[in-house]
């Protein structure tokens, strides 16, 4: 195929600190080399990690003036010589950890999108096809763009070395992207769901997407004991812990002895401390770092089979990317926030 000429719009984060440092720039469409493909990026989505980088709160360090966002989906419009994994017209999304193809251990030599390498907040992206997965055909590009981080993280939390089984019970916290995905995927697996929230309006929405029981943590501060009570006193089989220190003690109260806390979140920096004896004889912990390409493809097979549709709260145009970040910071959304590049 002839080389695609012309320019594209990209957004680059000049430096951390403010949405004012997100700059729209015009750049040449990159050239495809042998073994690469060119993706016309149709949509991206935001994660808490992106806000942390913007606010200079990201613990992993950052390079300046990169294109943000780890999550994007689009259509392959050009393939280089030797490419056999995909062809022009395929609908794809990028794997969050591009160096992690399979197995239980994430490689140590990663260069994450948005912090150490250019991300997806651009109109075209040249990429090795091995770093992409095909997305279910029933999803829009905006829906597909929410899969790489929140979707795969929730999938890994429910599976991993000890997958949940039909009839088990999982506890999810709040109504952000990972928690909402965890509810949807758990129900597709036949797993019971107890969810927490702070409002009756969100409680109704959580029930609409499959939560069997919802606890308002403002009305029930000791929600961990309440969750345990809802399982007949046995405790839940897994907690998808997306918050951190502020909720960990209640999560420990909810989980059954010998079952698992899937540790994901850093939404809180302060809270109750735990020590050795808080864990001893109670629960195992596993830190979730999103997942591998194999995890992504396994999840997509279930989503395709069940025709599951991700929950999107709002879609912003590319020109309003800064407003999308501000909406993420508001913490008033339900599900995911996407950006359309069309």
Short mmCIF file of C-alpha atoms in Angstrom, two decimals:
data_model
loop_
_atom_site.label_atom_id
_atom_site.label_comp_id
_atom_site.label_asym_id
_atom_site.label_seq_id
_atom_site.Cartn_x
_atom_site.Cartn_y
_atom_site.Cartn_z
CA UNK A 1 0.00 0.00 0.00
CA UNK A 2 1.22 3.51 -0.77
CA UNK A 3 2.54 5.53 2.12
CA UNK A 4 -0.11 7.70 3.75
CA UNK A 5 0.86 11.38 3.52
CA UNK A 6 -0.42 14.36 5.43
CA UNK A 7 -0.72 15.66 8.94
CA UNK A 8 -2.58 14.65 12.07
CA UNK A 9 -3.66 16.20 15.34
CA UNK A 10 -2.07 15.00 18.56
CA UNK A 11 -2.36 16.16 22.13
CA UNK A 12 0.84 16.29 24.15
CA UNK A 13 1.31 16.88 27.87
CA UNK A 14 4.09 19.46 27.95
CA UNK A 15 4.65 18.98 31.67
CA UNK A 16 2.73 17.86 34.73
CA UNK A 17 0.56 20.12 36.83
CA UNK A 18 -2.53 21.28 34.96
CA UNK A 19 -4.92 20.62 32.08
CA UNK A 20 -3.53 23.85 30.64
CA UNK A 21 -0.40 21.88 29.80
CA UNK A 22 -2.33 19.66 27.38
CA UNK A 23 -1.42 21.09 23.97
CA UNK A 24 -3.02 20.26 20.62
CA UNK A 25 -0.27 20.03 18.00
CA UNK A 26 -0.13 19.23 14.28
CA UNK A 27 2.34 16.52 13.31
CA UNK A 28 3.18 14.46 10.25
CA UNK A 29 1.40 11.13 10.00
CA UNK A 30 4.13 8.61 10.92
CA UNK A 31 5.59 6.34 8.25
CA UNK A 32 4.98 2.61 8.43
CA UNK A 33 8.09 0.44 8.35
CA UNK A 34 8.40 -3.28 7.76
CA UNK A 35 6.54 -5.25 10.46
CA UNK A 36 4.38 -2.30 11.52
CA UNK A 37 0.81 -1.14 10.99
CA UNK A 38 -0.81 2.28 10.95
CA UNK A 39 -3.91 2.63 13.12
CA UNK A 40 -6.39 5.43 12.58
CA UNK A 41 -7.29 6.06 16.21
CA UNK A 42 -11.07 6.40 16.52
CA UNK A 43 -11.42 6.73 20.30
CA UNK A 44 -9.56 6.73 23.59
CA UNK A 45 -10.59 6.46 27.23
CA UNK A 46 -9.37 7.86 30.53
CA UNK A 47 -8.17 6.09 33.66
CA UNK A 48 -7.25 7.42 37.10
CA UNK A 49 -3.61 6.86 36.15
CA UNK A 50 -3.93 9.56 33.47
CA UNK A 51 -5.19 12.08 36.01
CA UNK A 52 -2.37 11.17 38.41
CA UNK A 53 0.17 11.88 35.67
CA UNK A 54 -1.47 15.20 34.85
CA UNK A 55 -1.41 16.21 38.53
CA UNK A 56 2.22 15.14 39.04
CA UNK A 57 1.11 12.37 41.41
CA UNK A 58 2.19 9.38 39.32
CA UNK A 59 4.66 7.19 41.24
CA UNK A 60 6.36 5.69 38.21
CA UNK A 61 8.08 8.79 36.87
CA UNK A 62 7.41 10.51 33.56
CA UNK A 63 9.08 11.78 30.41
CA UNK A 64 8.06 15.26 29.23
CA UNK A 65 5.93 16.18 26.23
CA UNK A 66 4.51 12.74 25.52
CA UNK A 67 1.13 11.90 23.99
CA UNK A 68 -1.07 10.79 26.93
CA UNK A 69 -3.49 7.89 27.45
CA UNK A 70 -2.86 4.16 27.55
CA UNK A 71 -6.24 3.13 26.11
CA UNK A 72 -7.18 3.52 22.47
CA UNK A 73 -9.04 1.74 19.69
CA UNK A 74 -9.18 2.24 15.96
CA UNK A 75 -8.96 0.79 12.48
CA UNK A 76 -5.86 -0.44 10.69
CA UNK A 77 -5.46 1.65 7.53
CA UNK A 78 -2.01 0.53 6.39
CA UNK A 79 0.18 -2.53 6.90
CA UNK A 80 3.90 -2.80 6.39
CA UNK A 81 5.73 -5.62 4.65
CA UNK A 82 5.77 -8.90 6.49
CA UNK A 83 2.66 -8.21 8.61
CA UNK A 84 0.41 -11.26 8.85
CA UNK A 85 -1.39 -10.81 12.19
CA UNK A 86 -3.79 -8.13 10.87
CA UNK A 87 -4.93 -6.58 7.64
CA UNK A 88 -6.38 -3.27 6.51
CA UNK A 89 -9.84 -2.72 7.95
CA UNK A 90 -9.35 -4.71 11.15
CA UNK A 91 -10.71 -3.09 14.32
CA UNK A 92 -8.12 -3.16 17.09
CA UNK A 93 -7.15 -1.89 20.53
CA UNK A 94 -3.72 -1.65 22.11
CA UNK A 95 -2.71 -3.83 25.04
CA UNK A 96 -2.05 -1.72 28.14
CA UNK A 97 1.31 -3.33 28.94
CA UNK A 98 2.76 -3.69 25.48
CA UNK A 99 5.62 -5.93 26.62
CA UNK A 100 3.38 -8.46 28.44
CA UNK A 101 2.09 -11.19 26.16
CA UNK A 102 1.26 -13.96 28.64
CA UNK A 103 2.14 -15.66 31.87
CA UNK A 104 1.62 -14.55 35.43
CA UNK A 105 4.56 -12.16 35.72
CA UNK A 106 4.63 -8.72 34.16
CA UNK A 107 8.02 -7.87 32.60
CA UNK A 108 10.21 -5.44 34.51
CA UNK A 109 11.39 -3.56 31.40
CA UNK A 110 8.09 -1.89 30.53
CA UNK A 111 7.76 1.57 28.95
CA UNK A 112 4.13 2.48 29.72
CA UNK A 113 2.06 4.58 27.36
CA UNK A 114 1.74 8.21 28.38
CA UNK A 115 4.54 8.15 30.95
CA UNK A 116 7.50 6.60 29.13
CA UNK A 117 6.28 6.32 25.53
CA UNK A 118 3.72 8.11 23.38
CA UNK A 119 0.15 7.06 24.11
CA UNK A 120 -3.07 7.09 22.09
CA UNK A 121 -4.41 10.66 22.25
CA UNK A 122 -3.65 11.22 18.59
CA UNK A 123 -5.31 10.62 15.22
CA UNK A 124 -2.84 8.06 13.85
CA UNK A 125 -0.44 5.64 15.55
CA UNK A 126 2.24 3.40 14.04
CA UNK A 127 2.67 0.26 16.10
CA UNK A 128 3.91 -3.31 16.04
CA UNK A 129 0.86 -5.52 15.37
CA UNK A 130 1.88 -7.87 18.18
CA UNK A 131 0.90 -5.09 20.60
CA UNK A 132 -2.70 -5.05 19.36
CA UNK A 133 -5.77 -7.23 19.83
CA UNK A 134 -8.88 -7.50 17.70
CA UNK A 135 -11.96 -6.06 19.40
CA UNK A 136 -15.47 -7.57 19.42
CA UNK A 137 -17.42 -6.46 16.36
CA UNK A 138 -20.57 -5.47 18.30
CA UNK A 139 -18.73 -2.72 20.19
CA UNK A 140 -18.38 0.89 19.08
CA UNK A 141 -14.86 2.29 19.00
CA UNK A 142 -15.65 4.31 22.13
CA UNK A 143 -16.70 1.14 23.94
CA UNK A 144 -13.67 -0.76 22.65
CA UNK A 145 -11.37 2.01 23.86
CA UNK A 146 -12.42 1.32 27.47
CA UNK A 147 -11.21 -2.29 27.35
CA UNK A 148 -7.40 -2.18 27.75
CA UNK A 149 -7.00 -0.95 31.33
CA UNK A 150 -10.29 -1.10 33.26
CA UNK A 151 -11.63 -4.16 31.47
CA UNK A 152 -8.47 -6.26 31.63
CA UNK A 153 -7.80 -5.19 35.22
CA UNK A 154 -11.26 -6.37 36.28
CA UNK A 155 -10.83 -9.59 34.31
CA UNK A 156 -7.49 -10.30 35.97
CA UNK A 157 -8.94 -9.53 39.41
CA UNK A 158 -11.72 -12.09 38.87
CA UNK A 159 -9.41 -14.69 37.35
CA UNK A 160 -5.66 -14.83 37.94
CA UNK A 161 -4.12 -17.90 39.60
CA UNK A 162 -7.39 -18.70 41.43
CA UNK A 163 -10.35 -17.90 39.17
CA UNK A 164 -13.76 -17.34 40.72
CA UNK A 165 -16.46 -19.86 39.88
CA UNK A 166 -20.20 -19.74 39.41
CA UNK A 167 -21.85 -19.35 42.78
CA UNK A 168 -18.93 -17.48 44.36
CA UNK A 169 -19.39 -13.92 45.61
CA UNK A 170 -17.31 -10.85 44.80
CA UNK A 171 -17.40 -7.47 46.53
CA UNK A 172 -16.85 -4.38 44.37
CA UNK A 173 -16.28 -0.83 45.59
CA UNK A 174 -17.90 2.22 44.02
CA UNK A 175 -18.90 2.87 40.42
CA UNK A 176 -15.69 3.64 38.56
CA UNK A 177 -14.56 1.85 35.44
CA UNK A 178 -12.87 -1.18 37.02
CA UNK A 179 -15.71 -1.78 39.50
CA UNK A 180 -18.41 -1.53 36.84
CA UNK A 181 -16.48 -3.88 34.56
CA UNK A 182 -16.00 -6.29 37.47
CA UNK A 183 -19.77 -6.42 38.03
CA UNK A 184 -20.54 -7.04 34.37
CA UNK A 185 -17.86 -9.70 33.93
CA UNK A 186 -18.72 -11.41 37.22
CA UNK A 187 -22.37 -11.74 36.25
CA UNK A 188 -21.36 -13.19 32.90
CA UNK A 189 -19.37 -15.80 34.87
CA UNK A 190 -22.29 -16.66 37.16
CA UNK A 191 -20.65 -14.97 40.15
CA UNK A 192 -22.75 -13.16 42.76
CA UNK A 193 -21.98 -9.48 43.28
CA UNK A 194 -22.18 -7.24 46.34
CA UNK A 195 -21.39 -3.61 45.50
CA UNK A 196 -20.87 -0.47 47.54
CA UNK A 197 -21.80 3.11 46.69
CA UNK A 198 -22.53 6.46 48.31
CA UNK A 199 -25.85 7.30 46.65
CA UNK A 200 -29.22 5.71 45.99
CA UNK A 201 -29.11 6.86 42.37
CA UNK A 202 -25.88 4.98 41.78
CA UNK A 203 -27.25 2.01 43.73
CA UNK A 204 -30.06 1.70 41.21
CA UNK A 205 -27.57 1.85 38.34
CA UNK A 206 -25.38 -0.82 39.94
CA UNK A 207 -28.39 -3.10 40.26
CA UNK A 208 -29.32 -2.40 36.64
CA UNK A 209 -25.95 -3.77 35.46
CA UNK A 210 -26.18 -6.86 37.64
CA UNK A 211 -25.26 -6.20 41.28
CA UNK A 212 -27.26 -8.56 43.50
CA UNK A 213 -26.87 -6.46 46.64
CA UNK A 214 -25.77 -2.85 47.10
CA UNK A 215 -24.56 -1.30 50.37
CA UNK A 216 -24.61 2.46 50.85
CA UNK A 217 -21.38 3.04 52.75
CA UNK A 218 -22.52 6.45 53.99
CA UNK A 219 -25.51 4.86 55.71
CA UNK A 220 -23.59 1.72 56.69
CA UNK A 221 -20.03 2.70 57.67
CA UNK A 222 -19.30 -0.88 58.78
CA UNK A 223 -20.04 -2.14 55.28
CA UNK A 224 -17.47 -4.93 55.47
CA UNK A 225 -19.44 -6.68 58.22
CA UNK A 226 -22.65 -6.04 56.27
CA UNK A 227 -21.18 -7.70 53.19
CA UNK A 228 -20.17 -10.70 55.28
CA UNK A 229 -23.68 -10.85 56.75
CA UNK A 230 -25.15 -10.90 53.22
CA UNK A 231 -23.18 -14.10 52.52
CA UNK A 232 -24.71 -15.82 55.53
CA UNK A 233 -21.67 -15.04 57.63
CA UNK A 234 -19.21 -16.89 55.39
CA UNK A 235 -17.61 -13.83 53.79
CA UNK A 236 -17.02 -12.98 50.16
CA UNK A 237 -14.64 -14.96 47.97
CA UNK A 238 -12.95 -11.88 46.53
CA UNK A 239 -12.78 -8.14 47.02
CA UNK A 240 -11.92 -5.97 44.02
CA UNK A 241 -10.14 -3.36 46.15
CA UNK A 242 -9.88 -0.22 44.02
CA UNK A 243 -9.56 2.42 46.74
CA UNK A 244 -6.66 1.63 49.07
CA UNK A 245 -5.88 2.54 52.68
CA UNK A 246 -9.25 4.20 53.29
CA UNK A 247 -11.17 0.98 52.68
CA UNK A 248 -8.76 -1.87 53.34
CA UNK A 249 -9.94 -2.61 56.88
CA UNK A 250 -13.57 -2.96 55.80
CA UNK A 251 -12.50 -5.11 52.86
CA UNK A 252 -10.69 -7.41 55.29
CA UNK A 253 -13.85 -7.69 57.37
CA UNK A 254 -15.83 -8.74 54.29
CA UNK A 255 -13.55 -11.44 52.88
CA UNK A 256 -13.78 -15.08 53.90
CA UNK A 257 -10.74 -16.72 55.54
CA UNK A 258 -8.31 -17.93 52.91
CA UNK A 259 -9.94 -15.98 50.10
CA UNK A 260 -8.46 -13.05 48.19
CA UNK A 261 -8.14 -9.29 48.21
CA UNK A 262 -7.31 -8.15 44.67
CA UNK A 263 -5.37 -4.94 45.32
CA UNK A 264 -5.80 -2.43 42.51
CA UNK A 265 -6.52 1.06 43.70
CA UNK A 266 -4.57 4.03 44.92
CA UNK A 267 -7.53 6.39 45.04
CA UNK A 268 -6.79 7.07 48.72
CA UNK A 269 -3.46 7.91 50.30
CA UNK A 270 -4.52 7.85 53.94
CA UNK A 271 -6.59 5.55 56.09
CA UNK A 272 -6.38 2.73 58.56
CA UNK A 273 -3.05 0.93 58.68
CA UNK A 274 -2.87 -2.84 58.64
CA UNK A 275 -0.21 -5.05 60.11
CA UNK A 276 0.81 -8.68 59.89
CA UNK A 277 -1.89 -9.92 62.25
CA UNK A 278 -4.63 -8.16 60.25
CA UNK A 279 -3.81 -10.57 57.42
CA UNK A 280 -2.69 -13.64 59.34
CA UNK A 281 -5.23 -16.43 58.97
CA UNK A 282 -7.66 -14.21 57.12
CA UNK A 283 -7.04 -13.49 53.44
CA UNK A 284 -4.41 -13.58 50.76
CA UNK A 285 -3.55 -10.48 48.76
CA UNK A 286 -2.63 -10.11 45.12
CA UNK A 287 -1.56 -6.88 43.46
CA UNK A 288 -3.16 -6.44 40.04
CA UNK A 289 -1.11 -4.73 37.33
CA UNK A 290 -3.75 -4.77 34.57
CA UNK A 291 -2.93 -7.91 32.54
CA UNK A 292 -1.31 -9.57 29.55
CA UNK A 293 -2.32 -9.76 25.90
CA UNK A 294 -3.59 -13.29 26.58
CA UNK A 295 -5.80 -11.92 29.36
CA UNK A 296 -7.14 -9.28 26.98
CA UNK A 297 -7.96 -11.83 24.29
CA UNK A 298 -9.57 -14.22 26.79
CA UNK A 299 -11.75 -11.39 28.09
CA UNK A 300 -12.73 -10.37 24.57
CA UNK A 301 -13.93 -13.89 23.84
CA UNK A 302 -16.35 -13.70 26.77
CA UNK A 303 -17.48 -10.19 25.85
CA UNK A 304 -18.09 -11.35 22.28
CA UNK A 305 -19.91 -14.50 23.36
CA UNK A 306 -22.15 -12.71 25.88
CA UNK A 307 -22.49 -9.58 23.71
CA UNK A 308 -21.56 -7.57 26.78
CA UNK A 309 -21.56 -3.80 26.34
CA UNK A 310 -19.20 -1.64 28.45
CA UNK A 311 -20.78 1.21 30.40
CA UNK A 312 -19.78 4.67 29.19
CA UNK A 313 -20.84 7.70 31.17
CA UNK A 314 -19.78 10.42 28.72
CA UNK A 315 -17.98 10.89 25.41
CA UNK A 316 -15.97 14.07 24.74
CA UNK A 317 -14.60 15.22 21.37
CA UNK A 318 -10.84 15.31 20.92
CA UNK A 319 -10.90 19.11 21.14
CA UNK A 320 -12.36 18.85 24.66
CA UNK A 321 -9.83 16.41 26.10
CA UNK A 322 -9.09 18.84 28.95
CA UNK A 323 -12.76 18.83 29.95
CA UNK A 324 -12.69 15.03 29.97
CA UNK A 325 -9.82 15.14 32.47
CA UNK A 326 -11.74 17.62 34.62
CA UNK A 327 -14.81 15.39 34.58
CA UNK A 328 -12.68 12.44 35.65
CA UNK A 329 -11.39 14.49 38.57
CA UNK A 330 -14.97 15.32 39.64
CA UNK A 331 -15.58 11.65 40.57
CA UNK A 332 -19.27 12.05 39.64
CA UNK A 333 -19.23 9.68 36.66
CA UNK A 334 -20.55 6.12 36.42
CA UNK A 335 -18.46 3.69 34.38
CA UNK A 336 -16.01 5.07 31.83
CA UNK A 337 -15.18 8.39 30.17
CA UNK A 338 -14.26 8.22 26.48
CA UNK A 339 -12.89 10.65 23.90
CA UNK A 340 -14.03 10.44 20.28
CA UNK A 341 -11.42 11.21 17.61
CA UNK A 342 -13.92 11.39 14.77
#
